[in-house]
Amino acid sequence: MLVLTRKPGQSIIIGEEIIITVLEVRGDQVRLGVQAPRELPIHREEVYNLIRSENIAAVRVDSRALNGLGKLLKKEEELAPGEDEAAREVK
């Protein structure tokens, strides 16, 4: 980890487009100003970790749903060409 020392009003620059400025130091808190392109997501670490864990949970595969989908696809393959939905009900 790169460690830099800055005073209020001083900045660091990341790449060509990101500027982080120390706005205020009060007790054990530091207020930072961030200038970055709008398309670049910026989050507090705790919020980022929450978003990440929610995204991971959202893409987990429910094995029961996957099995059900497999059965539906198998039935779809078993239908003869031109056979319609009503024919499926008869089977």
PDB file of N, CA and C in Angstrom:
ATOM      1  N   MET A   1       0.849  -1.177   0.000  1.00  0.00           N
ATOM      2  CA  MET A   1       0.000   0.000   0.000  1.00  0.00           C
ATOM      3  C   MET A   1       0.891   1.235   0.000  1.00  0.00           C
ATOM      4  N   LEU A   2       0.566   2.112  -0.888  1.00  0.00           N
ATOM      5  CA  LEU A   2       1.254   3.395  -0.926  1.00  0.00           C
ATOM      6  C   LEU A   2       0.674   4.291   0.171  1.00  0.00           C
ATOM      7  N   VAL A   3       1.508   4.882   0.950  1.00  0.00           N
ATOM      8  CA  VAL A   3       1.065   5.774   2.031  1.00  0.00           C
ATOM      9  C   VAL A   3       1.584   7.176   1.739  1.00  0.00           C
ATOM     10  N   LEU A   4       0.657   8.131   1.692  1.00  0.00           N
ATOM     11  CA  LEU A   4       1.011   9.527   1.420  1.00  0.00           C
ATOM     12  C   LEU A   4       0.535  10.394   2.571  1.00  0.00           C
ATOM     13  N   THR A   5       1.245  11.438   2.846  1.00  0.00           N
ATOM     14  CA  THR A   5       0.843  12.397   3.865  1.00  0.00           C
ATOM     15  C   THR A   5       0.377  13.670   3.156  1.00  0.00           C
ATOM     16  N   ARG A   6      -0.827  14.137   3.503  1.00  0.00           N
ATOM     17  CA  ARG A   6      -1.406  15.336   2.908  1.00  0.00           C
ATOM     18  C   ARG A   6      -2.000  16.198   4.012  1.00  0.00           C
ATOM     19  N   LYS A   7      -2.087  17.463   3.745  1.00  0.00           N
ATOM     20  CA  LYS A   7      -2.735  18.400   4.672  1.00  0.00           C
ATOM     21  C   LYS A   7      -4.068  18.809   4.059  1.00  0.00           C
ATOM     22  N   PRO A   8      -4.980  19.352   4.871  1.00  0.00           N
ATOM     23  CA  PRO A   8      -6.241  19.833   4.302  1.00  0.00           C
ATOM     24  C   PRO A   8      -5.978  20.805   3.146  1.00  0.00           C
ATOM     25  N   GLY A   9      -6.725  20.578   2.087  1.00  0.00           N
ATOM     26  CA  GLY A   9      -6.587  21.405   0.892  1.00  0.00           C
ATOM     27  C   GLY A   9      -5.623  20.805  -0.135  1.00  0.00           C
ATOM     28  N   GLN A  10      -4.838  19.831   0.281  1.00  0.00           N
ATOM     29  CA  GLN A  10      -3.914  19.198  -0.646  1.00  0.00           C
ATOM     30  C   GLN A  10      -4.576  17.962  -1.270  1.00  0.00           C
ATOM     31  N   SER A  11      -4.050  17.570  -2.400  1.00  0.00           N
ATOM     32  CA  SER A  11      -4.689  16.488  -3.159  1.00  0.00           C
ATOM     33  C   SER A  11      -3.665  15.441  -3.569  1.00  0.00           C
ATOM     34  N   ILE A  12      -4.216  14.329  -4.009  1.00  0.00           N
ATOM     35  CA  ILE A  12      -3.433  13.342  -4.740  1.00  0.00           C
ATOM     36  C   ILE A  12      -4.173  13.102  -6.052  1.00  0.00           C
ATOM     37  N   ILE A  13      -3.436  12.727  -7.053  1.00  0.00           N
ATOM     38  CA  ILE A  13      -4.013  12.491  -8.371  1.00  0.00           C
ATOM     39  C   ILE A  13      -3.737  11.040  -8.746  1.00  0.00           C
ATOM     40  N   ILE A  14      -4.794  10.364  -9.174  1.00  0.00           N
ATOM     41  CA  ILE A  14      -4.683   8.971  -9.608  1.00  0.00           C
ATOM     42  C   ILE A  14      -4.967   8.928 -11.095  1.00  0.00           C
ATOM     43  N   GLY A  15      -4.006   8.488 -11.838  1.00  0.00           N
ATOM     44  CA  GLY A  15      -4.167   8.467 -13.289  1.00  0.00           C
ATOM     45  C   GLY A  15      -4.311   9.877 -13.813  1.00  0.00           C
ATOM     46  N   GLU A  16      -5.072  10.002 -14.872  1.00  0.00           N
ATOM     47  CA  GLU A  16      -5.261  11.315 -15.516  1.00  0.00           C
ATOM     48  C   GLU A  16      -6.537  12.003 -15.053  1.00  0.00           C
ATOM     49  N   GLU A  17      -7.459  11.233 -14.415  1.00  0.00           N
ATOM     50  CA  GLU A  17      -8.786  11.800 -14.211  1.00  0.00           C
ATOM     51  C   GLU A  17      -9.295  11.801 -12.774  1.00  0.00           C
ATOM     52  N   ILE A  18      -8.563  11.246 -11.864  1.00  0.00           N
ATOM     53  CA  ILE A  18      -9.085  11.133 -10.503  1.00  0.00           C
ATOM     54  C   ILE A  18      -8.262  12.002  -9.566  1.00  0.00           C
ATOM     55  N   ILE A  19      -8.953  12.890  -8.860  1.00  0.00           N
ATOM     56  CA  ILE A  19      -8.301  13.771  -7.897  1.00  0.00           C
ATOM     57  C   ILE A  19      -8.995  13.594  -6.550  1.00  0.00           C
ATOM     58  N   ILE A  20      -8.216  13.279  -5.546  1.00  0.00           N
ATOM     59  CA  ILE A  20      -8.749  13.136  -4.192  1.00  0.00           C
ATOM     60  C   ILE A  20      -8.139  14.245  -3.347  1.00  0.00           C
ATOM     61  N   THR A  21      -9.002  15.043  -2.747  1.00  0.00           N
ATOM     62  CA  THR A  21      -8.563  16.196  -1.980  1.00  0.00           C
ATOM     63  C   THR A  21      -8.957  16.028  -0.518  1.00  0.00           C
ATOM     64  N   VAL A  22      -8.039  16.300   0.388  1.00  0.00           N
ATOM     65  CA  VAL A  22      -8.346  16.300   1.814  1.00  0.00           C
ATOM     66  C   VAL A  22      -9.073  17.610   2.111  1.00  0.00           C
ATOM     67  N   LEU A  23     -10.343  17.510   2.504  1.00  0.00           N
ATOM     68  CA  LEU A  23     -11.132  18.707   2.762  1.00  0.00           C
ATOM     69  C   LEU A  23     -11.009  19.155   4.209  1.00  0.00           C
ATOM     70  N   GLU A  24     -10.995  18.165   5.108  1.00  0.00           N
ATOM     71  CA  GLU A  24     -11.002  18.515   6.520  1.00  0.00           C
ATOM     72  C   GLU A  24     -10.512  17.334   7.351  1.00  0.00           C
ATOM     73  N   VAL A  25      -9.798  17.620   8.396  1.00  0.00           N
ATOM     74  CA  VAL A  25      -9.409  16.590   9.357  1.00  0.00           C
ATOM     75  C   VAL A  25      -9.963  17.030  10.706  1.00  0.00           C
ATOM     76  N   ARG A  26     -10.815  16.159  11.270  1.00  0.00           N
ATOM     77  CA  ARG A  26     -11.409  16.496  12.564  1.00  0.00           C
ATOM     78  C   ARG A  26     -11.362  15.248  13.438  1.00  0.00           C
ATOM     79  N   GLY A  27     -10.568  15.299  14.481  1.00  0.00           N
ATOM     80  CA  GLY A  27     -10.437  14.137  15.366  1.00  0.00           C
ATOM     81  C   GLY A  27      -9.893  12.952  14.586  1.00  0.00           C
ATOM     82  N   ASP A  28     -10.652  11.842  14.623  1.00  0.00           N
ATOM     83  CA  ASP A  28     -10.206  10.652  13.908  1.00  0.00           C
ATOM     84  C   ASP A  28     -10.916  10.477  12.566  1.00  0.00           C
ATOM     85  N   GLN A  29     -11.484  11.552  12.044  1.00  0.00           N
ATOM     86  CA  GLN A  29     -12.163  11.479  10.750  1.00  0.00           C
ATOM     87  C   GLN A  29     -11.537  12.440   9.757  1.00  0.00           C
ATOM     88  N   VAL A  30     -11.533  11.996   8.515  1.00  0.00           N
ATOM     89  CA  VAL A  30     -11.012  12.800   7.416  1.00  0.00           C
ATOM     90  C   VAL A  30     -12.112  12.932   6.370  1.00  0.00           C
ATOM     91  N   ARG A  31     -12.408  14.144   5.939  1.00  0.00           N
ATOM     92  CA  ARG A  31     -13.367  14.353   4.846  1.00  0.00           C
ATOM     93  C   ARG A  31     -12.563  14.493   3.570  1.00  0.00           C
ATOM     94  N   LEU A  32     -12.954  13.688   2.587  1.00  0.00           N
ATOM     95  CA  LEU A  32     -12.264  13.682   1.305  1.00  0.00           C
ATOM     96  C   LEU A  32     -13.210  14.149   0.214  1.00  0.00           C
ATOM     97  N   GLY A  33     -12.683  14.853  -0.743  1.00  0.00           N
ATOM     98  CA  GLY A  33     -13.424  15.204  -1.953  1.00  0.00           C
ATOM     99  C   GLY A  33     -12.839  14.398  -3.102  1.00  0.00           C
ATOM    100  N   VAL A  34     -13.711  13.808  -3.905  1.00  0.00           N
ATOM    101  CA  VAL A  34     -13.244  12.978  -5.010  1.00  0.00           C
ATOM    102  C   VAL A  34     -13.788  13.551  -6.316  1.00  0.00           C
ATOM    103  N   GLN A  35     -12.891  13.838  -7.227  1.00  0.00           N
ATOM    104  CA  GLN A  35     -13.287  14.233  -8.580  1.00  0.00           C
ATOM    105  C   GLN A  35     -12.896  13.084  -9.496  1.00  0.00           C
ATOM    106  N   ALA A  36     -13.903  12.528 -10.165  1.00  0.00           N
ATOM    107  CA  ALA A  36     -13.648  11.392 -11.050  1.00  0.00           C
ATOM    108  C   ALA A  36     -14.730  11.371 -12.117  1.00  0.00           C
ATOM    109  N   PRO A  37     -14.480  10.673 -13.207  1.00  0.00           N
ATOM    110  CA  PRO A  37     -15.521  10.543 -14.240  1.00  0.00           C
ATOM    111  C   PRO A  37     -16.787   9.929 -13.654  1.00  0.00           C
ATOM    112  N   ARG A  38     -17.952  10.392 -14.131  1.00  0.00           N
ATOM    113  CA  ARG A  38     -19.231   9.909 -13.604  1.00  0.00           C
ATOM    114  C   ARG A  38     -19.393   8.405 -13.764  1.00  0.00           C
ATOM    115  N   GLU A  39     -18.831   7.851 -14.832  1.00  0.00           N
ATOM    116  CA  GLU A  39     -19.016   6.421 -15.092  1.00  0.00           C
ATOM    117  C   GLU A  39     -18.174   5.551 -14.157  1.00  0.00           C
ATOM    118  N   LEU A  40     -17.327   6.149 -13.365  1.00  0.00           N
ATOM    119  CA  LEU A  40     -16.493   5.400 -12.434  1.00  0.00           C
ATOM    120  C   LEU A  40     -17.199   5.308 -11.080  1.00  0.00           C
ATOM    121  N   PRO A  41     -17.633   4.091 -10.693  1.00  0.00           N
ATOM    122  CA  PRO A  41     -18.319   3.968  -9.404  1.00  0.00           C
ATOM    123  C   PRO A  41     -17.362   4.236  -8.242  1.00  0.00           C
ATOM    124  N   ILE A  42     -17.840   4.985  -7.279  1.00  0.00           N
ATOM    125  CA  ILE A  42     -17.052   5.288  -6.083  1.00  0.00           C
ATOM    126  C   ILE A  42     -17.926   4.990  -4.872  1.00  0.00           C
ATOM    127  N   HIS A  43     -17.431   4.138  -4.000  1.00  0.00           N
ATOM    128  CA  HIS A  43     -18.198   3.741  -2.820  1.00  0.00           C
ATOM    129  C   HIS A  43     -17.304   3.748  -1.592  1.00  0.00           C
ATOM    130  N   ARG A  44     -17.928   3.921  -0.439  1.00  0.00           N
ATOM    131  CA  ARG A  44     -17.218   3.611   0.801  1.00  0.00           C
ATOM    132  C   ARG A  44     -16.957   2.107   0.772  1.00  0.00           C
ATOM    133  N   GLU A  45     -15.880   1.664   1.416  1.00  0.00           N
ATOM    134  CA  GLU A  45     -15.519   0.245   1.359  1.00  0.00           C
ATOM    135  C   GLU A  45     -16.644  -0.652   1.860  1.00  0.00           C
ATOM    136  N   GLU A  46     -17.298  -0.267   2.958  1.00  0.00           N
ATOM    137  CA  GLU A  46     -18.347  -1.115   3.504  1.00  0.00           C
ATOM    138  C   GLU A  46     -19.532  -1.233   2.540  1.00  0.00           C
ATOM    139  N   VAL A  47     -19.843  -0.159   1.828  1.00  0.00           N
ATOM    140  CA  VAL A  47     -20.934  -0.201   0.851  1.00  0.00           C
ATOM    141  C   VAL A  47     -20.521  -1.072  -0.344  1.00  0.00           C
ATOM    142  N   TYR A  48     -19.295  -0.915  -0.797  1.00  0.00           N
ATOM    143  CA  TYR A  48     -18.786  -1.732  -1.896  1.00  0.00           C
ATOM    144  C   TYR A  48     -18.873  -3.225  -1.553  1.00  0.00           C
ATOM    145  N   ASN A  49     -18.447  -3.587  -0.341  1.00  0.00           N
ATOM    146  CA  ASN A  49     -18.475  -4.989   0.068  1.00  0.00           C
ATOM    147  C   ASN A  49     -19.906  -5.525   0.133  1.00  0.00           C
ATOM    148  N   LEU A  50     -20.839  -4.697   0.579  1.00  0.00           N
ATOM    149  CA  LEU A  50     -22.245  -5.102   0.625  1.00  0.00           C
ATOM    150  C   LEU A  50     -22.791  -5.327  -0.789  1.00  0.00           C
ATOM    151  N   ILE A  51     -22.501  -4.412  -1.701  1.00  0.00           N
ATOM    152  CA  ILE A  51     -22.949  -4.542  -3.091  1.00  0.00           C
ATOM    153  C   ILE A  51     -22.361  -5.809  -3.701  1.00  0.00           C
ATOM    154  N   ARG A  52     -21.097  -6.047  -3.445  1.00  0.00           N
ATOM    155  CA  ARG A  52     -20.406  -7.213  -4.000  1.00  0.00           C
ATOM    156  C   ARG A  52     -21.035  -8.516  -3.480  1.00  0.00           C
ATOM    157  N   SER A  53     -21.288  -8.582  -2.181  1.00  0.00           N
ATOM    158  CA  SER A  53     -21.872  -9.816  -1.643  1.00  0.00           C
ATOM    159  C   SER A  53     -23.299 -10.014  -2.156  1.00  0.00           C
ATOM    160  N   GLU A  54     -24.044  -8.932  -2.349  1.00  0.00           N
ATOM    161  CA  GLU A  54     -25.396  -9.047  -2.915  1.00  0.00           C
ATOM    162  C   GLU A  54     -25.333  -9.545  -4.354  1.00  0.00           C
ATOM    163  N   ASN A  55     -24.381  -9.060  -5.116  1.00  0.00           N
ATOM    164  CA  ASN A  55     -24.231  -9.506  -6.508  1.00  0.00           C
ATOM    165  C   ASN A  55     -23.843 -10.976  -6.574  1.00  0.00           C
ATOM    166  N   ILE A  56     -22.967 -11.410  -5.696  1.00  0.00           N
ATOM    167  CA  ILE A  56     -22.566 -12.820  -5.659  1.00  0.00           C
ATOM    168  C   ILE A  56     -23.769 -13.689  -5.309  1.00  0.00           C
ATOM    169  N   ALA A  57     -24.564 -13.254  -4.329  1.00  0.00           N
ATOM    170  CA  ALA A  57     -25.749 -14.027  -3.934  1.00  0.00           C
ATOM    171  C   ALA A  57     -26.764 -14.079  -5.075  1.00  0.00           C
ATOM    172  N   ALA A  58     -26.862 -13.004  -5.840  1.00  0.00           N
ATOM    173  CA  ALA A  58     -27.844 -12.944  -6.926  1.00  0.00           C
ATOM    174  C   ALA A  58     -27.517 -13.903  -8.059  1.00  0.00           C
ATOM    175  N   VAL A  59     -26.260 -14.199  -8.275  1.00  0.00           N
ATOM    176  CA  VAL A  59     -25.889 -15.075  -9.392  1.00  0.00           C
ATOM    177  C   VAL A  59     -25.725 -16.528  -8.973  1.00  0.00           C
ATOM    178  N   ARG A  60     -25.899 -16.820  -7.675  1.00  0.00           N
ATOM    179  CA  ARG A  60     -25.827 -18.218  -7.242  1.00  0.00           C
ATOM    180  C   ARG A  60     -26.974 -18.994  -7.890  1.00  0.00           C
ATOM    181  N   VAL A  61     -26.674 -20.183  -8.307  1.00  0.00           N
ATOM    182  CA  VAL A  61     -27.665 -20.993  -8.996  1.00  0.00           C
ATOM    183  C   VAL A  61     -28.434 -21.822  -7.974  1.00  0.00           C
ATOM    184  N   ASP A  62     -29.750 -21.711  -8.047  1.00  0.00           N
ATOM    185  CA  ASP A  62     -30.617 -22.552  -7.230  1.00  0.00           C
ATOM    186  C   ASP A  62     -30.699 -23.900  -7.941  1.00  0.00           C
ATOM    187  N   SER A  63     -30.169 -24.955  -7.322  1.00  0.00           N
ATOM    188  CA  SER A  63     -30.101 -26.254  -7.983  1.00  0.00           C
ATOM    189  C   SER A  63     -31.487 -26.784  -8.339  1.00  0.00           C
ATOM    190  N   ARG A  64     -32.486 -26.516  -7.507  1.00  0.00           N
ATOM    191  CA  ARG A  64     -33.842 -26.982  -7.828  1.00  0.00           C
ATOM    192  C   ARG A  64     -34.371 -26.294  -9.086  1.00  0.00           C
ATOM    193  N   ALA A  65     -34.132 -24.984  -9.173  1.00  0.00           N
ATOM    194  CA  ALA A  65     -34.584 -24.253 -10.355  1.00  0.00           C
ATOM    195  C   ALA A  65     -33.844 -24.733 -11.595  1.00  0.00           C
ATOM    196  N   LEU A  66     -32.559 -25.017 -11.450  1.00  0.00           N
ATOM    197  CA  LEU A  66     -31.762 -25.506 -12.571  1.00  0.00           C
ATOM    198  C   LEU A  66     -32.247 -26.876 -13.027  1.00  0.00           C
ATOM    199  N   ASN A  67     -32.580 -27.760 -12.074  1.00  0.00           N
ATOM    200  CA  ASN A  67     -33.118 -29.081 -12.422  1.00  0.00           C
ATOM    201  C   ASN A  67     -34.458 -28.938 -13.142  1.00  0.00           C
ATOM    202  N   GLY A  68     -35.311 -28.045 -12.654  1.00  0.00           N
ATOM    203  CA  GLY A  68     -36.609 -27.803 -13.288  1.00  0.00           C
ATOM    204  C   GLY A  68     -36.445 -27.290 -14.701  1.00  0.00           C
ATOM    205  N   LEU A  69     -35.496 -26.411 -14.892  1.00  0.00           N
ATOM    206  CA  LEU A  69     -35.222 -25.873 -16.227  1.00  0.00           C
ATOM    207  C   LEU A  69     -34.718 -26.985 -17.145  1.00  0.00           C
ATOM    208  N   GLY A  70     -33.860 -27.847 -16.606  1.00  0.00           N
ATOM    209  CA  GLY A  70     -33.356 -28.974 -17.394  1.00  0.00           C
ATOM    210  C   GLY A  70     -34.487 -29.886 -17.844  1.00  0.00           C
ATOM    211  N   LYS A  71     -35.444 -30.150 -16.957  1.00  0.00           N
ATOM    212  CA  LYS A  71     -36.581 -31.002 -17.315  1.00  0.00           C
ATOM    213  C   LYS A  71     -37.436 -30.346 -18.395  1.00  0.00           C
ATOM    214  N   LEU A  72     -37.659 -29.038 -18.268  1.00  0.00           N
ATOM    215  CA  LEU A  72     -38.435 -28.330 -19.288  1.00  0.00           C
ATOM    216  C   LEU A  72     -37.747 -28.393 -20.646  1.00  0.00           C
ATOM    217  N   LEU A  73     -36.448 -28.196 -20.648  1.00  0.00           N
ATOM    218  CA  LEU A  73     -35.709 -28.236 -21.911  1.00  0.00           C
ATOM    219  C   LEU A  73     -35.734 -29.637 -22.512  1.00  0.00           C
ATOM    220  N   LYS A  74     -35.652 -30.644 -21.665  1.00  0.00           N
ATOM    221  CA  LYS A  74     -35.686 -32.020 -22.160  1.00  0.00           C
ATOM    222  C   LYS A  74     -37.042 -32.312 -22.804  1.00  0.00           C
ATOM    223  N   LYS A  75     -38.133 -31.865 -22.153  1.00  0.00           N
ATOM    224  CA  LYS A  75     -39.465 -32.043 -22.727  1.00  0.00           C
ATOM    225  C   LYS A  75     -39.570 -31.317 -24.060  1.00  0.00           C
ATOM    226  N   GLU A  76     -38.992 -30.141 -24.124  1.00  0.00           N
ATOM    227  CA  GLU A  76     -39.018 -29.338 -25.355  1.00  0.00           C
ATOM    228  C   GLU A  76     -38.320 -30.092 -26.480  1.00  0.00           C
ATOM    229  N   GLU A  77     -37.227 -30.752 -26.174  1.00  0.00           N
ATOM    230  CA  GLU A  77     -36.475 -31.504 -27.185  1.00  0.00           C
ATOM    231  C   GLU A  77     -37.248 -32.738 -27.636  1.00  0.00           C
ATOM    232  N   GLU A  78     -38.062 -33.310 -26.729  1.00  0.00           N
ATOM    233  CA  GLU A  78     -38.806 -34.524 -27.046  1.00  0.00           C
ATOM    234  C   GLU A  78     -40.006 -34.259 -27.952  1.00  0.00           C
ATOM    235  N   LEU A  79     -40.453 -32.998 -28.027  1.00  0.00           N
ATOM    236  CA  LEU A  79     -41.580 -32.663 -28.892  1.00  0.00           C
ATOM    237  C   LEU A  79     -41.168 -32.852 -30.348  1.00  0.00           C
ATOM    238  N   ALA A  80     -42.051 -33.460 -31.104  1.00  0.00           N
ATOM    239  CA  ALA A  80     -41.774 -33.627 -32.525  1.00  0.00           C
ATOM    240  C   ALA A  80     -41.868 -32.263 -33.212  1.00  0.00           C
ATOM    241  N   PRO A  81     -41.153 -32.084 -34.322  1.00  0.00           N
ATOM    242  CA  PRO A  81     -41.253 -30.814 -35.049  1.00  0.00           C
ATOM    243  C   PRO A  81     -42.699 -30.542 -35.436  1.00  0.00           C
ATOM    244  N   GLY A  82     -43.165 -29.344 -35.180  1.00  0.00           N
ATOM    245  CA  GLY A  82     -44.526 -28.964 -35.508  1.00  0.00           C
ATOM    246  C   GLY A  82     -45.531 -29.294 -34.418  1.00  0.00           C
ATOM    247  N   GLU A  83     -45.121 -30.039 -33.402  1.00  0.00           N
ATOM    248  CA  GLU A  83     -46.009 -30.389 -32.305  1.00  0.00           C
ATOM    249  C   GLU A  83     -46.224 -29.145 -31.455  1.00  0.00           C
ATOM    250  N   ASP A  84     -47.452 -28.895 -31.075  1.00  0.00           N
ATOM    251  CA  ASP A  84     -47.704 -27.661 -30.342  1.00  0.00           C
ATOM    252  C   ASP A  84     -47.882 -27.908 -28.848  1.00  0.00           C
ATOM    253  N   GLU A  85     -48.235 -26.856 -28.175  1.00  0.00           N
ATOM    254  CA  GLU A  85     -48.379 -26.883 -26.717  1.00  0.00           C
ATOM    255  C   GLU A  85     -49.448 -27.886 -26.272  1.00  0.00           C
ATOM    256  N   ALA A  86     -50.565 -28.011 -27.019  1.00  0.00           N
ATOM    257  CA  ALA A  86     -51.649 -28.924 -26.669  1.00  0.00           C
ATOM    258  C   ALA A  86     -51.156 -30.369 -26.727  1.00  0.00           C
ATOM    259  N   ALA A  87     -50.301 -30.665 -27.690  1.00  0.00           N
ATOM    260  CA  ALA A  87     -49.761 -32.015 -27.808  1.00  0.00           C
ATOM    261  C   ALA A  87     -48.890 -32.334 -26.606  1.00  0.00           C
ATOM    262  N   ARG A  88     -48.212 -31.324 -26.094  1.00  0.00           N
ATOM    263  CA  ARG A  88     -47.362 -31.524 -24.920  1.00  0.00           C
ATOM    264  C   ARG A  88     -48.202 -31.930 -23.713  1.00  0.00           C
ATOM    265  N   GLU A  89     -49.390 -31.318 -23.590  1.00  0.00           N
ATOM    266  CA  GLU A  89     -50.262 -31.618 -22.453  1.00  0.00           C
ATOM    267  C   GLU A  89     -50.737 -33.068 -22.503  1.00  0.00           C
ATOM    268  N   VAL A  90     -50.919 -33.613 -23.680  1.00  0.00           N
ATOM    269  CA  VAL A  90     -51.402 -34.975 -23.833  1.00  0.00           C
ATOM    270  C   VAL A  90     -50.351 -35.966 -23.380  1.00  0.00           C
ATOM    271  N   LYS A  91     -49.070 -35.655 -23.622  1.00  0.00           N
ATOM    272  CA  LYS A  91     -47.987 -36.592 -23.274  1.00  0.00           C
ATOM    273  C   LYS A  91     -47.913 -36.857 -21.824  1.00  0.00           C
TER     274      LYS A  91
END
